[in-house]
Amino acid sequence: MILYPAIDLKEGRCVRLFKGDMAQATVFNDDPAAQAAEFVAAGCDWLHLVDLDGAFAGKPANAAAVEGILKAATVPVQLGGGVRSMEVLEGWLTKGVRRVILGTAALRDPEFVKRAARAHPGRVAVGIDAREGRVAVEGWAETSDVTALELARRFEDAGVAAIIYTDIERDGAMQGPNVEATAALARAVRIPVIASGGVSSLDDLRALRDSGAPLDGAISGRALYDGRIDVRSAAAVLKGEIA
C-alpha cells in the first residue's frame, strides 16, 4: 500500500478542514511548495493535492500553488478539485499532474469521466466522498441519494486508475478511518481503492493494511502535520516493512 500525504489548498495555503467544513480550516503552511518538498524529503512516494476552492467554484482556483508544488516535487502527484472539463483535465496532465481525480463530475457527468479514462489510461481517478454512505459533491456542500457503492460500480469497466474513498464524517476529525466501509467497497469492485479520512495513528494504518481488502493505499493529512505520525514510519507500515 502507498502513503499519500495530503496537501489541501485554500486561498493558496495548506489547510486541513474539519469534516469538510470550509469555515473550520486550520492553516498548516503558507508555502505549499515547501510543504511538498518536506513530504518528499521525508520519503513519500506520492502526493495527494486537493484544490478546495476549486471544488466549490467548479474550476481551478489554486493553480499557482499547484504549479509551485509540481516544480518542487520529485514524486508523482494526484490532484482533485474543480476539474469539470476535458480541457482543464488535459491542462493539468500537460503541466505534470500524474493523475487527475474527478469527484463531482463522476456523479454529474459520468460519460465525461469514462471518456477521460479511455483517453488517458491510468491517469484518471474517481473521488467518492460519502456522508453516511451517500455521495456528497460540490466541495461536499451537497449530499445526493446515490450510495458510494452504486457510484463506484458505474465505473467498473471504464478503465479508471483508482477510487479515492473518503468518509466525510471522519475527515480531519482524528477519529480513525472507516475501515469497515472502505474495505467493503474495495472488496465489491475491481478498481483499486485508496482510503481517505480520519487516519490519526500508525494503528489506523495497520487496521487498513490488515483489513484483508485489496486497498491500494491511504491518504493522511492532519496527523502528518501535527506530528502524530511521520511520513517514513507511516509509509513503512503500509508497505509491511514494519509490523
Short mmCIF file of N, CA and C in Angstrom, two decimals, residues 58-180:
data_model
loop_
_atom_site.label_atom_id
_atom_site.label_comp_id
_atom_site.label_asym_id
_atom_site.label_seq_id
_atom_site.Cartn_x
_atom_site.Cartn_y
_atom_site.Cartn_z
N GLY A 58 -16.03 25.06 -9.03
CA GLY A 58 -16.23 24.30 -10.25
C GLY A 58 -15.19 24.56 -11.31
N LYS A 59 -14.09 25.20 -10.91
CA LYS A 59 -12.97 25.46 -11.81
C LYS A 59 -11.73 25.67 -10.96
N PRO A 60 -10.53 25.49 -11.52
CA PRO A 60 -9.31 25.63 -10.73
C PRO A 60 -9.23 27.01 -10.07
N ALA A 61 -8.83 27.01 -8.79
CA ALA A 61 -8.74 28.26 -8.05
C ALA A 61 -7.40 28.43 -7.34
N ASN A 62 -6.59 27.36 -7.33
CA ASN A 62 -5.28 27.42 -6.69
C ASN A 62 -4.19 26.96 -7.66
N ALA A 63 -4.33 27.40 -8.90
CA ALA A 63 -3.41 26.93 -9.95
C ALA A 63 -1.96 27.28 -9.64
N ALA A 64 -1.71 28.48 -9.16
CA ALA A 64 -0.33 28.89 -8.89
C ALA A 64 0.30 27.99 -7.82
N ALA A 65 -0.47 27.67 -6.78
CA ALA A 65 0.05 26.80 -5.72
C ALA A 65 0.33 25.40 -6.25
N VAL A 66 -0.58 24.88 -7.07
CA VAL A 66 -0.38 23.55 -7.64
C VAL A 66 0.86 23.53 -8.52
N GLU A 67 1.00 24.55 -9.35
CA GLU A 67 2.16 24.60 -10.24
C GLU A 67 3.46 24.71 -9.46
N GLY A 68 3.43 25.43 -8.34
CA GLY A 68 4.61 25.51 -7.48
C GLY A 68 4.97 24.15 -6.90
N ILE A 69 3.95 23.40 -6.51
CA ILE A 69 4.19 22.05 -5.98
C ILE A 69 4.77 21.15 -7.07
N LEU A 70 4.23 21.23 -8.27
CA LEU A 70 4.72 20.39 -9.36
C LEU A 70 6.20 20.66 -9.66
N LYS A 71 6.61 21.90 -9.50
CA LYS A 71 8.02 22.24 -9.71
C LYS A 71 8.90 21.70 -8.58
N ALA A 72 8.34 21.70 -7.37
CA ALA A 72 9.13 21.32 -6.19
C ALA A 72 9.17 19.82 -5.96
N ALA A 73 8.13 19.12 -6.39
CA ALA A 73 8.00 17.69 -6.07
C ALA A 73 8.73 16.82 -7.09
N THR A 74 9.38 15.79 -6.59
CA THR A 74 10.06 14.83 -7.47
C THR A 74 9.36 13.48 -7.45
N VAL A 75 8.14 13.46 -6.91
CA VAL A 75 7.33 12.24 -6.89
C VAL A 75 6.04 12.52 -7.65
N PRO A 76 5.31 11.47 -8.06
CA PRO A 76 4.05 11.68 -8.76
C PRO A 76 3.03 12.40 -7.88
N VAL A 77 2.18 13.19 -8.54
CA VAL A 77 1.17 13.98 -7.86
C VAL A 77 -0.21 13.64 -8.42
N GLN A 78 -1.19 13.43 -7.53
CA GLN A 78 -2.57 13.32 -7.98
C GLN A 78 -3.33 14.54 -7.46
N LEU A 79 -4.26 15.03 -8.26
CA LEU A 79 -4.94 16.29 -7.97
C LEU A 79 -6.43 16.19 -8.20
N GLY A 80 -7.21 16.69 -7.26
CA GLY A 80 -8.65 16.78 -7.42
C GLY A 80 -9.13 18.17 -7.02
N GLY A 81 -10.35 18.49 -7.44
CA GLY A 81 -10.96 19.77 -7.08
C GLY A 81 -11.12 20.70 -8.26
N GLY A 82 -12.35 20.88 -8.70
CA GLY A 82 -12.62 21.86 -9.74
C GLY A 82 -12.39 21.41 -11.17
N VAL A 83 -12.19 20.12 -11.37
CA VAL A 83 -11.98 19.61 -12.73
C VAL A 83 -13.32 19.14 -13.29
N ARG A 84 -13.88 19.89 -14.22
CA ARG A 84 -15.20 19.58 -14.75
C ARG A 84 -15.21 19.45 -16.27
N SER A 85 -14.04 19.61 -16.89
CA SER A 85 -13.99 19.55 -18.36
C SER A 85 -12.72 18.86 -18.82
N MET A 86 -12.75 18.35 -20.05
CA MET A 86 -11.57 17.71 -20.62
C MET A 86 -10.43 18.72 -20.79
N GLU A 87 -10.79 19.95 -21.10
CA GLU A 87 -9.77 20.98 -21.27
C GLU A 87 -8.97 21.19 -19.98
N VAL A 88 -9.67 21.31 -18.87
CA VAL A 88 -8.98 21.50 -17.59
C VAL A 88 -8.18 20.25 -17.22
N LEU A 89 -8.79 19.08 -17.40
CA LEU A 89 -8.11 17.82 -17.08
C LEU A 89 -6.82 17.68 -17.88
N GLU A 90 -6.90 17.89 -19.17
CA GLU A 90 -5.71 17.73 -20.02
C GLU A 90 -4.68 18.82 -19.75
N GLY A 91 -5.17 20.00 -19.33
CA GLY A 91 -4.24 21.06 -18.97
C GLY A 91 -3.37 20.65 -17.79
N TRP A 92 -3.99 20.02 -16.78
CA TRP A 92 -3.23 19.57 -15.62
C TRP A 92 -2.28 18.43 -15.99
N LEU A 93 -2.73 17.51 -16.82
CA LEU A 93 -1.85 16.41 -17.24
C LEU A 93 -0.63 16.95 -17.98
N THR A 94 -0.86 17.93 -18.81
CA THR A 94 0.23 18.54 -19.56
C THR A 94 1.24 19.23 -18.64
N LYS A 95 0.74 19.80 -17.56
CA LYS A 95 1.61 20.53 -16.63
C LYS A 95 2.36 19.60 -15.68
N GLY A 96 2.03 18.32 -15.70
CA GLY A 96 2.81 17.37 -14.91
C GLY A 96 2.07 16.62 -13.83
N VAL A 97 0.76 16.87 -13.69
CA VAL A 97 -0.02 16.06 -12.75
C VAL A 97 -0.09 14.64 -13.29
N ARG A 98 0.25 13.66 -12.47
CA ARG A 98 0.26 12.27 -12.93
C ARG A 98 -1.15 11.70 -13.03
N ARG A 99 -2.02 12.09 -12.08
CA ARG A 99 -3.36 11.53 -12.05
C ARG A 99 -4.34 12.61 -11.60
N VAL A 100 -5.40 12.77 -12.37
CA VAL A 100 -6.43 13.75 -12.04
C VAL A 100 -7.63 13.03 -11.43
N ILE A 101 -8.16 13.58 -10.33
CA ILE A 101 -9.28 12.97 -9.62
C ILE A 101 -10.56 13.71 -9.97
N LEU A 102 -11.56 12.98 -10.42
CA LEU A 102 -12.85 13.55 -10.75
C LEU A 102 -13.87 13.13 -9.70
N GLY A 103 -14.47 14.10 -9.02
CA GLY A 103 -15.41 13.82 -7.95
C GLY A 103 -16.83 14.21 -8.32
N THR A 104 -17.11 15.51 -8.29
CA THR A 104 -18.44 15.99 -8.67
C THR A 104 -18.80 15.53 -10.08
N ALA A 105 -17.83 15.58 -10.99
CA ALA A 105 -18.07 15.16 -12.37
C ALA A 105 -18.48 13.70 -12.46
N ALA A 106 -17.98 12.87 -11.53
CA ALA A 106 -18.33 11.45 -11.57
C ALA A 106 -19.82 11.24 -11.35
N LEU A 107 -20.42 12.09 -10.53
CA LEU A 107 -21.86 11.98 -10.28
C LEU A 107 -22.66 12.73 -11.34
N ARG A 108 -22.21 13.92 -11.68
CA ARG A 108 -22.98 14.78 -12.58
C ARG A 108 -22.82 14.41 -14.06
N ASP A 109 -21.62 13.96 -14.42
CA ASP A 109 -21.31 13.73 -15.84
C ASP A 109 -20.45 12.48 -16.00
N PRO A 110 -21.03 11.30 -15.70
CA PRO A 110 -20.24 10.07 -15.75
C PRO A 110 -19.65 9.76 -17.13
N GLU A 111 -20.32 10.19 -18.19
CA GLU A 111 -19.79 9.92 -19.53
C GLU A 111 -18.48 10.66 -19.76
N PHE A 112 -18.37 11.86 -19.20
CA PHE A 112 -17.11 12.61 -19.29
C PHE A 112 -15.99 11.83 -18.60
N VAL A 113 -16.28 11.28 -17.43
CA VAL A 113 -15.27 10.51 -16.70
C VAL A 113 -14.82 9.31 -17.52
N LYS A 114 -15.78 8.60 -18.09
CA LYS A 114 -15.44 7.41 -18.89
C LYS A 114 -14.63 7.80 -20.13
N ARG A 115 -15.02 8.89 -20.75
CA ARG A 115 -14.29 9.36 -21.94
C ARG A 115 -12.86 9.75 -21.57
N ALA A 116 -12.72 10.43 -20.44
CA ALA A 116 -11.39 10.86 -20.00
C ALA A 116 -10.52 9.66 -19.65
N ALA A 117 -11.12 8.65 -18.99
CA ALA A 117 -10.35 7.46 -18.60
C ALA A 117 -9.88 6.68 -19.83
N ARG A 118 -10.73 6.64 -20.85
CA ARG A 118 -10.32 5.96 -22.10
C ARG A 118 -9.22 6.72 -22.81
N ALA A 119 -9.33 8.05 -22.78
CA ALA A 119 -8.35 8.88 -23.50
C ALA A 119 -7.00 8.92 -22.78
N HIS A 120 -7.02 8.75 -21.46
CA HIS A 120 -5.79 8.87 -20.67
C HIS A 120 -5.69 7.69 -19.69
N PRO A 121 -5.37 6.51 -20.20
CA PRO A 121 -5.32 5.30 -19.36
C PRO A 121 -4.37 5.48 -18.17
N GLY A 122 -4.86 5.09 -17.00
CA GLY A 122 -4.05 5.13 -15.80
C GLY A 122 -3.88 6.50 -15.18
N ARG A 123 -4.53 7.52 -15.77
CA ARG A 123 -4.28 8.89 -15.29
C ARG A 123 -5.54 9.60 -14.80
N VAL A 124 -6.64 8.85 -14.72
CA VAL A 124 -7.89 9.42 -14.23
C VAL A 124 -8.41 8.58 -13.07
N ALA A 125 -8.66 9.21 -11.95
CA ALA A 125 -9.21 8.53 -10.78
C ALA A 125 -10.57 9.14 -10.45
N VAL A 126 -11.38 8.40 -9.72
CA VAL A 126 -12.68 8.89 -9.28
C VAL A 126 -12.65 9.11 -7.77
N GLY A 127 -13.05 10.30 -7.37
CA GLY A 127 -13.14 10.61 -5.95
C GLY A 127 -14.57 10.41 -5.47
N ILE A 128 -14.75 9.52 -4.52
CA ILE A 128 -16.08 9.28 -3.95
C ILE A 128 -16.05 9.68 -2.49
N ASP A 129 -16.75 10.77 -2.21
CA ASP A 129 -16.79 11.31 -0.86
C ASP A 129 -18.18 11.05 -0.30
N ALA A 130 -18.25 10.35 0.82
CA ALA A 130 -19.55 9.90 1.32
C ALA A 130 -19.85 10.44 2.72
N ARG A 131 -21.10 10.84 2.89
CA ARG A 131 -21.61 11.24 4.20
C ARG A 131 -22.72 10.26 4.55
N GLU A 132 -22.49 9.44 5.59
CA GLU A 132 -23.42 8.37 5.97
C GLU A 132 -23.75 7.47 4.77
N GLY A 133 -22.71 7.18 3.99
CA GLY A 133 -22.83 6.25 2.87
C GLY A 133 -23.32 6.85 1.57
N ARG A 134 -23.77 8.13 1.60
CA ARG A 134 -24.29 8.79 0.40
C ARG A 134 -23.24 9.73 -0.16
N VAL A 135 -23.18 9.81 -1.49
CA VAL A 135 -22.16 10.60 -2.16
C VAL A 135 -22.44 12.10 -2.01
N ALA A 136 -21.41 12.84 -1.60
CA ALA A 136 -21.50 14.30 -1.49
C ALA A 136 -20.65 14.93 -2.58
N VAL A 137 -21.13 16.04 -3.13
CA VAL A 137 -20.45 16.70 -4.25
C VAL A 137 -20.38 18.21 -4.00
N GLU A 138 -19.82 18.92 -5.01
CA GLU A 138 -19.68 20.38 -4.95
C GLU A 138 -18.94 20.80 -3.67
N GLY A 139 -17.75 20.20 -3.47
CA GLY A 139 -17.00 20.52 -2.27
C GLY A 139 -17.68 20.04 -1.00
N TRP A 140 -18.45 18.95 -1.15
CA TRP A 140 -19.17 18.31 -0.04
C TRP A 140 -20.35 19.14 0.45
N ALA A 141 -20.71 20.18 -0.31
CA ALA A 141 -21.81 21.05 0.12
C ALA A 141 -23.17 20.40 -0.13
N GLU A 142 -23.23 19.45 -1.08
CA GLU A 142 -24.49 18.79 -1.42
C GLU A 142 -24.35 17.28 -1.26
N THR A 143 -25.35 16.65 -0.65
CA THR A 143 -25.36 15.19 -0.49
C THR A 143 -26.45 14.61 -1.38
N SER A 144 -26.09 13.63 -2.20
CA SER A 144 -27.02 13.02 -3.15
C SER A 144 -27.73 11.81 -2.52
N ASP A 145 -28.57 11.16 -3.32
CA ASP A 145 -29.23 9.93 -2.88
C ASP A 145 -28.47 8.69 -3.35
N VAL A 146 -27.36 8.90 -4.03
CA VAL A 146 -26.58 7.79 -4.60
C VAL A 146 -25.60 7.27 -3.56
N THR A 147 -25.52 5.96 -3.41
CA THR A 147 -24.56 5.39 -2.46
C THR A 147 -23.18 5.31 -3.09
N ALA A 148 -22.17 5.24 -2.23
CA ALA A 148 -20.79 5.14 -2.71
C ALA A 148 -20.61 3.91 -3.59
N LEU A 149 -21.19 2.80 -3.20
CA LEU A 149 -21.04 1.57 -3.99
C LEU A 149 -21.72 1.69 -5.34
N GLU A 150 -22.91 2.28 -5.38
CA GLU A 150 -23.60 2.48 -6.66
C GLU A 150 -22.73 3.28 -7.62
N LEU A 151 -22.15 4.37 -7.11
CA LEU A 151 -21.33 5.23 -7.97
C LEU A 151 -20.08 4.49 -8.43
N ALA A 152 -19.44 3.79 -7.52
CA ALA A 152 -18.22 3.06 -7.88
C ALA A 152 -18.50 2.04 -8.99
N ARG A 153 -19.61 1.35 -8.89
CA ARG A 153 -19.93 0.30 -9.86
C ARG A 153 -20.21 0.86 -11.26
N ARG A 154 -20.58 2.13 -11.34
CA ARG A 154 -20.81 2.74 -12.65
C ARG A 154 -19.52 2.84 -13.46
N PHE A 155 -18.39 2.78 -12.78
CA PHE A 155 -17.10 2.94 -13.47
C PHE A 155 -16.29 1.64 -13.48
N GLU A 156 -16.94 0.53 -13.18
CA GLU A 156 -16.26 -0.75 -13.05
C GLU A 156 -15.44 -1.11 -14.29
N ASP A 157 -15.99 -0.85 -15.45
CA ASP A 157 -15.29 -1.23 -16.69
C ASP A 157 -14.83 -0.01 -17.49
N ALA A 158 -14.70 1.12 -16.82
CA ALA A 158 -14.36 2.36 -17.53
C ALA A 158 -12.86 2.59 -17.66
N GLY A 159 -12.07 1.81 -16.92
CA GLY A 159 -10.63 1.98 -17.00
C GLY A 159 -10.06 3.05 -16.08
N VAL A 160 -10.82 3.45 -15.05
CA VAL A 160 -10.26 4.44 -14.11
C VAL A 160 -9.15 3.80 -13.29
N ALA A 161 -8.16 4.63 -12.93
CA ALA A 161 -6.96 4.12 -12.27
C ALA A 161 -7.21 3.74 -10.82
N ALA A 162 -8.10 4.49 -10.16
CA ALA A 162 -8.34 4.26 -8.73
C ALA A 162 -9.61 4.97 -8.29
N ILE A 163 -10.11 4.54 -7.15
CA ILE A 163 -11.17 5.25 -6.45
C ILE A 163 -10.60 5.76 -5.14
N ILE A 164 -10.74 7.06 -4.91
CA ILE A 164 -10.35 7.63 -3.62
C ILE A 164 -11.63 7.74 -2.81
N TYR A 165 -11.72 6.94 -1.76
CA TYR A 165 -12.95 6.90 -0.96
C TYR A 165 -12.73 7.64 0.36
N THR A 166 -13.53 8.68 0.57
CA THR A 166 -13.43 9.49 1.78
C THR A 166 -14.72 9.42 2.59
N ASP A 167 -14.60 9.09 3.86
CA ASP A 167 -15.73 9.20 4.78
C ASP A 167 -15.66 10.60 5.38
N ILE A 168 -16.58 11.47 4.96
CA ILE A 168 -16.52 12.88 5.34
C ILE A 168 -16.59 13.08 6.85
N GLU A 169 -17.38 12.27 7.52
CA GLU A 169 -17.52 12.43 8.97
C GLU A 169 -16.22 12.12 9.72
N ARG A 170 -15.32 11.40 9.06
CA ARG A 170 -14.04 11.08 9.70
C ARG A 170 -12.94 12.08 9.30
N ASP A 171 -13.15 12.79 8.18
CA ASP A 171 -12.07 13.60 7.61
C ASP A 171 -11.69 14.76 8.52
N GLY A 172 -10.41 14.80 8.88
CA GLY A 172 -9.90 15.86 9.73
C GLY A 172 -10.34 15.77 11.17
N ALA A 173 -11.06 14.71 11.53
CA ALA A 173 -11.62 14.61 12.88
C ALA A 173 -10.76 13.79 13.84
N MET A 174 -9.71 13.15 13.30
CA MET A 174 -8.80 12.36 14.13
C MET A 174 -9.51 11.26 14.90
N GLN A 175 -10.54 10.67 14.28
CA GLN A 175 -11.31 9.62 14.95
C GLN A 175 -11.07 8.23 14.34
N GLY A 176 -10.09 8.14 13.48
CA GLY A 176 -9.81 6.88 12.81
C GLY A 176 -10.60 6.76 11.53
N PRO A 177 -10.09 6.01 10.55
CA PRO A 177 -10.79 5.83 9.28
C PRO A 177 -11.97 4.87 9.43
N ASN A 178 -12.87 4.92 8.48
CA ASN A 178 -13.98 3.97 8.44
C ASN A 178 -13.47 2.72 7.71
N VAL A 179 -12.77 1.90 8.46
CA VAL A 179 -12.13 0.71 7.87
C VAL A 179 -13.18 -0.22 7.26
N GLU A 180 -14.26 -0.43 7.97
CA GLU A 180 -15.27 -1.38 7.52
C GLU A 180 -15.87 -0.97 6.17
#
